[in-house]
Each structure stands twice: as C-alpha cells, then as structure tokens.
Coordinates of C-alpha atoms in Angstrom, one line a residue:
M24 CA -183.6 -38.1 13.3
A25 CA -185.1 -35.8 10.7
R26 CA -188.4 -35.7 8.8
I27 CA -187.5 -35.4 5.1
S28 CA -189.5 -35.0 1.9
V29 CA -187.9 -35.8 -1.4
F30 CA -189.4 -34.2 -4.5
G31 CA -188.8 -36.1 -7.7
I32 CA -188.7 -39.9 -7.8
G33 CA -186.1 -40.5 -10.4
Y34 CA -182.6 -42.0 -9.9
V35 CA -181.4 -39.4 -7.4
G36 CA -184.7 -39.1 -5.6
V37 CA -185.4 -42.8 -5.2
V38 CA -181.8 -43.6 -4.0
S39 CA -181.7 -40.6 -1.7
A40 CA -185.1 -41.4 -0.2
A41 CA -184.3 -45.1 0.4
C42 CA -180.8 -44.4 1.8
L43 CA -182.1 -41.6 4.1
A44 CA -184.8 -44.0 5.4
Q45 CA -182.2 -46.7 6.0
D46 CA -180.3 -44.1 8.1
G47 CA -183.3 -43.9 10.3
H48 CA -185.0 -40.7 9.0
D49 CA -188.7 -40.5 8.2
V50 CA -188.9 -40.0 4.5
I51 CA -191.7 -39.0 2.2
A52 CA -191.1 -39.4 -1.6
V53 CA -193.1 -37.0 -3.7
D54 CA -193.9 -37.0 -7.4
V55 CA -196.6 -36.1 -9.9
D56 CA -196.5 -39.6 -11.4
Q57 CA -199.1 -41.7 -9.7
G58 CA -197.5 -44.9 -11.1
K59 CA -194.2 -44.1 -9.3
I60 CA -196.1 -43.3 -6.0
D61 CA -198.1 -46.6 -6.2
A62 CA -194.9 -48.5 -6.9
I63 CA -193.0 -47.2 -3.9
N64 CA -196.0 -47.6 -1.5
A65 CA -196.3 -51.2 -2.7
G66 CA -192.6 -51.7 -1.8
M67 CA -191.3 -51.6 -5.4
S68 CA -188.7 -49.4 -6.9
P69 CA -189.7 -47.4 -10.0
I70 CA -186.1 -47.5 -11.3
V71 CA -183.6 -50.2 -12.2
E72 CA -180.5 -49.9 -9.9
E73 CA -178.3 -52.4 -8.2
G74 CA -179.8 -53.2 -4.7
I75 CA -182.6 -50.6 -4.8
D76 CA -185.5 -53.1 -5.0
D77 CA -184.6 -54.8 -1.7
L78 CA -183.8 -51.5 0.0
V79 CA -187.1 -49.8 -1.0
R80 CA -189.1 -52.9 0.0
E81 CA -187.4 -53.0 3.4
M82 CA -187.8 -49.3 4.1
V83 CA -191.5 -49.3 3.1
A84 CA -192.1 -52.3 5.3
S85 CA -190.3 -50.6 8.2
G86 CA -192.5 -47.6 7.9
K87 CA -189.6 -45.2 7.3
L88 CA -190.4 -44.6 3.6
R89 CA -193.7 -43.7 2.0
A90 CA -194.8 -41.8 -1.1
T91 CA -197.4 -39.3 -1.9
I92 CA -198.6 -37.1 -4.8
D93 CA -199.9 -34.5 -2.2
F94 CA -197.1 -31.8 -2.2
A95 CA -198.7 -29.8 0.7
K96 CA -199.1 -32.9 2.9
A97 CA -195.4 -33.7 2.3
I98 CA -194.3 -30.2 3.3
H99 CA -196.4 -30.1 6.4
E100 CA -195.3 -33.5 7.6
S101 CA -191.5 -32.9 7.1
D102 CA -188.9 -30.4 8.2
L103 CA -186.5 -30.5 5.3
S104 CA -187.2 -31.0 1.5
F105 CA -184.8 -32.2 -1.1
V106 CA -185.6 -31.1 -4.7
C107 CA -184.3 -33.9 -7.0
V108 CA -186.1 -33.3 -10.3
G109 CA -184.3 -33.3 -13.7
T110 CA -182.7 -30.3 -15.4
P111 CA -182.6 -31.3 -19.1
S112 CA -180.9 -29.0 -21.6
A113 CA -183.0 -26.2 -23.0
P114 CA -182.9 -25.8 -26.9
D115 CA -180.1 -23.3 -26.7
G116 CA -178.0 -25.5 -24.5
S117 CA -178.6 -23.7 -21.2
V118 CA -179.8 -25.6 -18.2
G119 CA -183.5 -26.3 -18.1
L120 CA -185.0 -25.0 -14.9
N121 CA -188.7 -25.5 -15.6
Y122 CA -189.0 -28.6 -13.4
V123 CA -187.0 -27.1 -10.5
T124 CA -188.9 -23.8 -10.5
S125 CA -192.2 -25.6 -10.8
V126 CA -191.5 -27.7 -7.7
C127 CA -190.3 -24.6 -5.9
E128 CA -193.5 -22.9 -6.7
T129 CA -195.6 -25.7 -5.3
I130 CA -193.4 -25.9 -2.2
G131 CA -193.7 -22.2 -1.7
K132 CA -197.4 -22.3 -1.7
A133 CA -197.4 -25.0 0.9
L134 CA -195.0 -23.0 3.1
A135 CA -197.4 -20.0 3.0
D136 CA -199.5 -21.6 5.7
K137 CA -196.9 -23.5 7.6
D138 CA -195.8 -21.9 10.8
A139 CA -192.8 -24.2 11.6
Y140 CA -189.4 -23.5 10.1
H141 CA -188.7 -25.5 7.0
S142 CA -185.6 -25.9 4.9
V143 CA -185.6 -26.3 1.1
V144 CA -182.4 -27.9 -0.3
I145 CA -181.8 -28.2 -4.1
R146 CA -180.1 -31.3 -5.2
S147 CA -180.8 -30.9 -8.9
T148 CA -177.8 -29.9 -11.1
I149 CA -178.1 -26.2 -11.8
V150 CA -175.6 -23.7 -13.0
P151 CA -174.0 -21.2 -10.5
G152 CA -176.4 -18.5 -9.5
S153 CA -179.6 -20.5 -10.2
T154 CA -180.6 -21.0 -6.6
E155 CA -180.4 -17.3 -5.9
T156 CA -181.8 -16.0 -9.2
A157 CA -184.5 -18.7 -10.0
C158 CA -185.3 -20.8 -7.0
I159 CA -185.3 -18.3 -4.1
P160 CA -187.4 -15.7 -5.9
V161 CA -190.1 -18.3 -6.7
L162 CA -190.1 -19.6 -3.1
E163 CA -190.4 -16.1 -1.7
Q164 CA -193.1 -15.0 -4.1
T165 CA -195.3 -18.0 -3.6
S166 CA -194.8 -18.3 0.2
G167 CA -194.8 -14.6 1.1
K168 CA -191.8 -15.3 3.3
V169 CA -188.2 -14.4 3.3
A170 CA -185.5 -16.9 2.5
G171 CA -182.9 -17.4 5.2
K172 CA -185.2 -15.9 7.8
D173 CA -188.6 -17.5 7.5
F174 CA -187.4 -20.6 5.8
G175 CA -184.1 -22.2 5.0
V176 CA -182.4 -22.7 1.7
G177 CA -179.4 -24.8 0.7
Y178 CA -177.7 -26.4 -2.3
Y179 CA -176.4 -30.0 -1.8
P180 CA -175.3 -31.6 -5.0
E181 CA -175.2 -35.4 -5.4
F182 CA -172.3 -37.4 -6.9
L183 CA -174.1 -40.7 -7.5
R184 CA -173.2 -42.9 -10.4
E185 CA -175.9 -45.0 -11.9
S186 CA -175.4 -48.7 -11.2
T187 CA -173.4 -47.9 -8.1
A188 CA -175.7 -45.2 -6.6
I189 CA -176.4 -46.8 -3.2
A190 CA -172.7 -47.4 -2.5
D191 CA -172.0 -43.9 -3.7
S192 CA -174.5 -42.5 -1.2
Y193 CA -172.4 -43.7 1.6
D194 CA -169.0 -43.2 0.0
P195 CA -169.4 -40.4 -2.6
G196 CA -165.7 -39.4 -2.6
L197 CA -166.8 -35.7 -2.3
V198 CA -169.3 -33.9 -0.2
V199 CA -170.1 -30.2 -0.6
F200 CA -173.0 -28.1 0.3
G201 CA -173.9 -24.4 0.5
F202 CA -176.6 -22.8 2.7
M203 CA -178.1 -19.4 3.5
D204 CA -179.0 -20.0 7.1
D205 CA -177.2 -21.8 10.0
K206 CA -180.1 -24.1 10.7
T207 CA -180.1 -25.6 7.2
G208 CA -176.3 -25.8 7.4
E209 CA -176.5 -27.7 10.7
I210 CA -179.0 -30.2 9.3
L211 CA -176.9 -30.9 6.2
A212 CA -173.8 -31.3 8.4
H213 CA -175.6 -33.8 10.6
L214 CA -176.8 -35.8 7.6
N215 CA -173.1 -36.1 6.5
K216 CA -171.4 -36.5 9.9
D217 CA -170.4 -40.1 9.2
M218 CA -169.1 -39.7 5.6
P219 CA -165.6 -41.2 5.0
C220 CA -164.5 -38.1 3.1
P221 CA -164.1 -34.4 3.8
V222 CA -167.3 -32.4 4.1
N223 CA -167.0 -29.1 2.4
K224 CA -169.3 -26.3 3.7
V225 CA -169.3 -23.4 1.2
D226 CA -171.6 -20.7 -0.2
I227 CA -174.4 -21.8 -2.5
R228 CA -172.8 -20.6 -5.7
T229 CA -169.5 -22.4 -4.9
A230 CA -171.5 -25.6 -4.3
E231 CA -173.3 -25.2 -7.6
M232 CA -170.0 -24.7 -9.4
V233 CA -168.3 -27.7 -7.8
K234 CA -171.0 -29.9 -9.2
Y235 CA -170.6 -28.6 -12.7
T236 CA -166.8 -28.7 -12.4
S237 CA -166.9 -32.3 -11.3
N238 CA -169.2 -33.4 -14.1
T239 CA -167.3 -31.3 -16.7
W240 CA -164.0 -32.7 -15.6
R241 CA -165.3 -36.2 -16.0
A242 CA -166.4 -35.3 -19.5
V243 CA -163.0 -33.7 -20.3
K244 CA -161.2 -36.8 -19.1
V245 CA -163.2 -39.2 -21.3
T246 CA -162.6 -37.0 -24.3
F247 CA -158.9 -36.5 -23.6
A248 CA -158.4 -40.3 -23.2
N249 CA -160.2 -40.9 -26.5
E250 CA -158.0 -38.4 -28.3
I251 CA -154.8 -39.9 -27.0
G252 CA -156.1 -43.4 -27.9
N253 CA -156.9 -42.3 -31.4
I254 CA -153.5 -40.7 -31.9
A255 CA -151.7 -43.6 -30.3
K256 CA -153.5 -46.1 -32.5
S257 CA -152.5 -44.1 -35.7
C258 CA -148.9 -44.6 -34.6
G259 CA -149.2 -48.3 -33.9
I260 CA -149.2 -47.8 -30.2
D261 CA -151.7 -49.2 -27.6
G262 CA -153.5 -46.1 -26.2
Q263 CA -154.8 -47.9 -23.2
T264 CA -151.2 -48.8 -22.1
V265 CA -150.2 -45.2 -22.6
M266 CA -153.1 -44.0 -20.4
E267 CA -152.5 -46.6 -17.8
I268 CA -149.0 -45.5 -17.4
L269 CA -150.1 -41.9 -17.1
C270 CA -152.7 -42.7 -14.5
S271 CA -150.0 -44.4 -12.4
D272 CA -148.8 -40.9 -11.5
K273 CA -150.8 -40.6 -8.3
K274 CA -149.3 -37.1 -7.7
A275 CA -151.5 -35.8 -10.4
A276 CA -154.6 -37.0 -8.5
M277 CA -156.2 -38.5 -11.5
S278 CA -159.0 -41.0 -11.3
P279 CA -158.4 -43.8 -13.7
Y280 CA -162.1 -44.5 -14.1
F281 CA -162.6 -42.1 -16.9
M282 CA -159.1 -42.1 -18.2
R283 CA -159.7 -45.1 -20.5
P284 CA -159.8 -44.7 -24.2
G285 CA -163.1 -45.9 -25.7
F286 CA -166.4 -44.7 -26.9
A287 CA -168.2 -41.4 -26.4
F288 CA -169.6 -40.2 -23.1
G289 CA -173.3 -39.9 -22.6
G290 CA -176.0 -40.1 -19.9
S291 CA -178.2 -37.7 -18.1
C292 CA -175.4 -35.5 -16.7
L293 CA -172.3 -35.0 -18.7
P294 CA -173.6 -33.9 -22.2
K295 CA -176.1 -31.4 -20.8
D296 CA -173.8 -30.1 -18.1
V297 CA -171.0 -29.4 -20.6
R298 CA -173.5 -27.6 -22.8
A299 CA -174.9 -25.6 -19.9
L300 CA -171.4 -24.5 -18.6
R301 CA -170.5 -23.5 -22.2
H302 CA -173.6 -21.4 -22.4
L303 CA -172.9 -19.8 -19.0
A304 CA -169.4 -18.9 -20.2
A305 CA -170.8 -17.3 -23.4
Q306 CA -173.3 -15.3 -21.3
N307 CA -170.3 -14.0 -19.4
D308 CA -168.2 -13.3 -22.5
T309 CA -165.7 -15.9 -21.4
P310 CA -164.1 -18.1 -24.1
S311 CA -164.6 -21.8 -23.6
H312 CA -162.5 -23.4 -26.3
L313 CA -162.1 -26.7 -24.5
L314 CA -165.8 -27.1 -23.8
N315 CA -166.5 -26.6 -27.5
A316 CA -163.9 -29.1 -28.4
V317 CA -165.2 -31.6 -25.9
L318 CA -168.6 -31.7 -27.5
E319 CA -167.2 -31.7 -31.0
A320 CA -164.7 -34.5 -30.2
N321 CA -167.5 -36.6 -28.5
E322 CA -169.6 -36.3 -31.6
A323 CA -166.6 -37.2 -33.8
Q324 CA -166.1 -40.4 -31.7
I325 CA -169.7 -41.5 -32.5
A326 CA -169.0 -40.7 -36.2
K327 CA -165.8 -42.8 -36.1
A328 CA -167.7 -45.8 -34.7
E329 CA -170.3 -45.3 -37.4
K330 CA -167.6 -45.5 -40.1
M331 CA -166.1 -48.6 -38.5
V332 CA -169.4 -50.4 -38.7
E333 CA -169.9 -49.3 -42.3
K334 CA -166.4 -50.5 -43.2
S335 CA -167.4 -54.0 -42.1
G336 CA -170.0 -54.1 -44.9
A337 CA -172.5 -55.8 -42.6
K338 CA -176.2 -55.2 -43.3
R339 CA -177.3 -56.6 -40.0
V340 CA -175.5 -55.5 -36.8
G341 CA -175.9 -56.9 -33.3
F342 CA -175.4 -54.3 -30.6
V343 CA -174.1 -55.5 -27.2
G344 CA -175.4 -52.7 -25.0
I345 CA -177.6 -49.7 -25.8
S346 CA -177.8 -47.8 -22.5
F347 CA -175.3 -45.1 -21.9
K348 CA -173.3 -47.4 -19.5
P349 CA -173.5 -51.0 -18.3
G350 CA -175.5 -51.7 -15.2
T351 CA -178.4 -49.4 -16.0
D352 CA -181.3 -49.1 -18.3
D353 CA -180.9 -45.4 -18.8
L354 CA -180.9 -44.4 -22.4
R355 CA -180.7 -40.6 -22.0
E356 CA -178.2 -39.2 -24.4
S357 CA -176.7 -42.6 -24.9
P358 CA -174.1 -42.4 -27.7
L359 CA -175.1 -46.0 -28.5
V360 CA -178.6 -44.9 -29.2
S361 CA -177.3 -42.2 -31.5
L362 CA -175.1 -44.7 -33.3
A363 CA -177.9 -47.2 -33.7
A364 CA -180.2 -44.6 -35.1
R365 CA -177.6 -43.5 -37.6
L366 CA -177.1 -47.0 -38.8
I367 CA -180.8 -47.7 -39.0
G368 CA -181.2 -44.5 -41.0
K369 CA -178.7 -45.9 -43.5
G370 CA -180.7 -49.1 -44.0
I371 CA -178.6 -51.3 -41.7
E372 CA -180.7 -53.6 -39.5
V373 CA -179.9 -53.4 -35.8
D374 CA -180.6 -56.0 -33.0
I375 CA -179.7 -55.3 -29.4
Y376 CA -178.6 -57.3 -26.4
D377 CA -178.9 -55.3 -23.2
P378 CA -180.0 -57.2 -20.1
F379 CA -180.8 -54.1 -18.1
V380 CA -182.9 -52.4 -20.7
K381 CA -184.7 -55.7 -21.4
E382 CA -185.3 -56.2 -17.7
A383 CA -186.9 -52.8 -17.5
Y384 CA -189.3 -53.7 -20.3
D385 CA -190.0 -57.3 -19.2
S386 CA -190.8 -56.2 -15.6
G387 CA -193.0 -53.3 -16.7
T388 CA -190.7 -50.8 -14.9
P389 CA -192.3 -47.3 -15.2
G390 CA -190.3 -45.3 -17.7
A391 CA -188.8 -48.3 -19.5
G392 CA -187.0 -47.1 -22.6
R393 CA -186.8 -43.6 -21.2
G394 CA -184.4 -41.3 -23.1
N395 CA -184.8 -43.2 -26.4
E396 CA -186.1 -40.7 -29.0
S397 CA -184.5 -42.0 -32.1
V398 CA -184.4 -45.9 -32.3
P399 CA -187.7 -47.1 -33.7
N400 CA -189.3 -50.2 -32.1
L401 CA -186.6 -50.4 -29.5
Q402 CA -188.4 -53.1 -27.5
G403 CA -188.9 -55.2 -30.6
R404 CA -185.2 -55.1 -31.4
L405 CA -184.1 -56.4 -27.9
V406 CA -182.7 -60.0 -28.0
G407 CA -182.4 -61.9 -24.7
D408 CA -180.1 -64.7 -26.2
L409 CA -176.6 -63.5 -26.9
D410 CA -175.9 -66.6 -29.1
K411 CA -178.9 -65.7 -31.3
L412 CA -177.7 -62.1 -31.6
I413 CA -174.3 -63.2 -32.7
N414 CA -175.5 -65.9 -35.1
D415 CA -178.0 -63.6 -36.8
S416 CA -175.6 -60.7 -37.2
G417 CA -173.2 -59.9 -40.0
A418 CA -171.2 -57.9 -37.5
V419 CA -171.2 -57.4 -33.8
L420 CA -170.8 -54.0 -32.1
V421 CA -169.7 -54.2 -28.4
G422 CA -170.9 -51.0 -26.8
N423 CA -171.1 -52.0 -23.1
Y424 CA -169.0 -54.5 -21.1
Y425 CA -170.8 -57.4 -19.5
N426 CA -168.7 -60.1 -17.9
E427 CA -170.9 -62.9 -19.1
T428 CA -170.5 -61.9 -22.7
V429 CA -166.7 -61.8 -23.0
D430 CA -165.8 -65.4 -24.0
K431 CA -168.6 -65.6 -26.6
L432 CA -167.7 -62.3 -28.1
K433 CA -164.0 -63.2 -28.3
A434 CA -165.0 -66.4 -30.1
A435 CA -167.3 -64.4 -32.4
A436 CA -164.4 -62.2 -33.5
K437 CA -162.9 -65.3 -35.2
T438 CA -165.9 -65.8 -37.5
R439 CA -167.3 -62.3 -38.2
P440 CA -166.4 -58.6 -37.8
V441 CA -166.5 -57.4 -34.3
V442 CA -166.3 -53.6 -33.6
D443 CA -165.3 -53.1 -30.0
L444 CA -165.9 -49.7 -28.3
T445 CA -165.2 -50.9 -24.7
R446 CA -162.3 -53.3 -24.8
L447 CA -163.4 -56.9 -24.2
H448 CA -160.0 -58.1 -23.3
R449 CA -156.5 -56.7 -23.2
D450 CA -155.3 -59.5 -25.5
L451 CA -157.5 -58.2 -28.3
V452 CA -156.0 -55.6 -30.7
S453 CA -157.2 -54.4 -34.1
G454 CA -156.5 -56.9 -36.9
D455 CA -158.3 -59.4 -39.1
G456 CA -162.0 -59.3 -38.2
Y457 CA -161.6 -57.5 -34.9
E458 CA -161.5 -53.7 -34.7
G459 CA -161.1 -51.7 -31.5
I460 CA -162.0 -48.0 -31.6
C461 CA -158.8 -46.8 -29.8
W462 CA -156.5 -49.8 -29.7

C-alpha cells in the first residue's frame, strides 16, 4: 500500500482521497482552506456528492484518511502526491495554471530537504505541454533537484463525472497516464491494476491531450445533438428519435449519454477546456473551426431558451434546476445560471427549485453557491416546495431532470406554459402550453 498526499480538496481531490483510502492506502488531503481541512478531520465531506459523506466518515474513522494545511508535513509523510487543484480559464481563454504552479512551487520547496524519492503526479486538466513547460520547471527550481532523476513526475487525468464520481473512480471507462520515470509509472500501474478497462501507459503530452480530447469530444457531441434536434424540430421531426436511431449504430462507438438533444453544456470542465484547446490551436496557427462553432452554438442554445421563455409572456418563472447538471450543487458555468441572469436582467422574476443546491446551503456546506457570479440573492430564490414553485409561477422552466418532479410538471403543463430543456417524458411534444427546446 502507498502513502499518498492529495493537494486540492475539491471534487476530484475529495473523491480521489476517499477512494484511495478505501483501497487501503494511507491518504493525506491537503488544502489552504482551513474549513475544508476541519470538515474532513471531523469526518464530514466538504462537497455534495452521492455517497461521499459516508465514505469520508468511514475512512477518517479507520485512520486511512486525514487532512492538513501543512504542505511540508504532507510531503514528508507521503511518497506520492496528486495535484488536483482547479484550472479555470484565463481571460484570453487559455488554461489558467496559477493554482497548479503555486502548488508545485510549495511541493518543490518541501522536496528540497527530503532525501527519499517522491513522485509528483498532476491530475488537474492542463493543455499538452503544460507539465513539461510549467510544472517541471517550477518543481526543479524550488527543489534544486532534477525531475525524472531526483524525484518523479507523471500526468494522470481523471474522468470523473459529478454525481457519479465514486462509481467512476472504480469504473472510469478510460485510464491513461504518462510518466517521466519508471518508478512513477510503476506506482500508477499498481494503483490501476484492478481497473475493468484498458490501462494506457503513454508519454506525458499524450496523456494531457487525451484528457482534452475526451472533454472536447463530449462538448462536440452535445452541440451536434442539439443542432440535429433543432433542425429536426423545424421539419416537424422528433430529434431525439433521430439521435436514438443514430446511436443504435454500435460500430461507430458512440456513447448515447451526450447524444441527446437538449440544453447547452456547462460545468467546470467542458466550457473552459474547449476554450483552452481553441487557444492552443491558435497559438500553433492551426484552424479550429469546429471549436469556434461549438462555443457559438452553445451560446445560441442559451439564447434560444431565453426567447422561448420570453415568448410565454410570463413575468415570474419557476426554474426546476439551476446547477449545470442534476445530482450536484455545482454552478460553475451552468447555462441555467446564465439563462436565469438574463431573464432577471429583463425584469422577469425567477424562483428556483434545486434540491442539491438547497441542500448545500441548508447544511452549511463550504462553498455553497460556488460558481454563481450572476444570479443575485440565489439563496433567497431557492424554493423547497415544488408545488409552491409551480403555483407561484406564470411559467415553469425545466432545466434539470429529477424523477420526483415528473408527474407534477406534466400536470402543470396543462395549466401554464412549461418550457422543457431536458425532456420530462417522451410522450410530451411541443404544442399548446408545452414547449420542448429540441422536440
């Protein structure tokens, strides 16, 4: 079993740390936020995620998981470090590396007076070449050591989906990692020896590119499905039926998860990663027409939903969902947040039913409401009772799919306008008071 330190206690960091501890490794979670440190040491998860509360509590109780704000202590009491901090988009659309390089600087300083061999593995999403041109130079400069000789370096991207992250840890569908030195490669191979999918061992740049390719492909598939849905609807055809038939072609190796016409994509990965890959292409004088179109089309899908709401004539709209996807409280680059902000800016009152966002606020979860920069008084707009939301609304906008809401929302469509961005039920098609965005 390995001694592992995980830097960055966000979604990836918390899930990685808890799952590694469950696998029997001794894990130290590290962050600059004392609130997150205290939460984990008290056996509480600082994030909202299916099953994570019980897992963190069990692992802390077992002694396999603990947290600290002391970076040097974490380095000296572990043999392998995972860097799991965020990489938000820079103003020009390039990948933001400030958090990653800052952590690497701190790790390097701790390595300076550590005699034992230590491996530093980046898990944060960074464009090809970033480990070599940004992370390694900082690690070498601050440690006074040579990467690949005095300490190990690797890149090991994650493929976790929020709301199913724990399950994805054990069945990611894809495993890939790159490494400079054999020892780091051997450790990563050991950690993945029981995975139910192929384990791809490649160079670091290839591993970085696979991560961006995967996320960009997901973004492309969402946009493609939306465009087909929009065109199909204009011809009086059900776009979801068209895409379901297309996805039945297993030879094309298409995942049907994203191939479903609906609303815009969002979240902490897809928008910023498409921007970053487009920026990288421009730096290399390589045309990226599709990437430009993906972002333009995604923005157009939000604008389309905005027009649909305005067409209803409602002055008060009840949103069912505000996070970027159901099953999470994450609001980062949520298209529903953008849509709500636009409507509020036009004088339309917006109330919101989102059980996961409300849970985060009600339980005092650190970072509740994170990612929201444009909806004023978000907490005050949250409604816990769906019936009240429907009754008080001139129109209802269905942004996220929750099983418990379907029957009530189908009934509501008989008494008031319902704008559906997610498809409540296959029996519902646009007509009368109900309007589906792509069907």
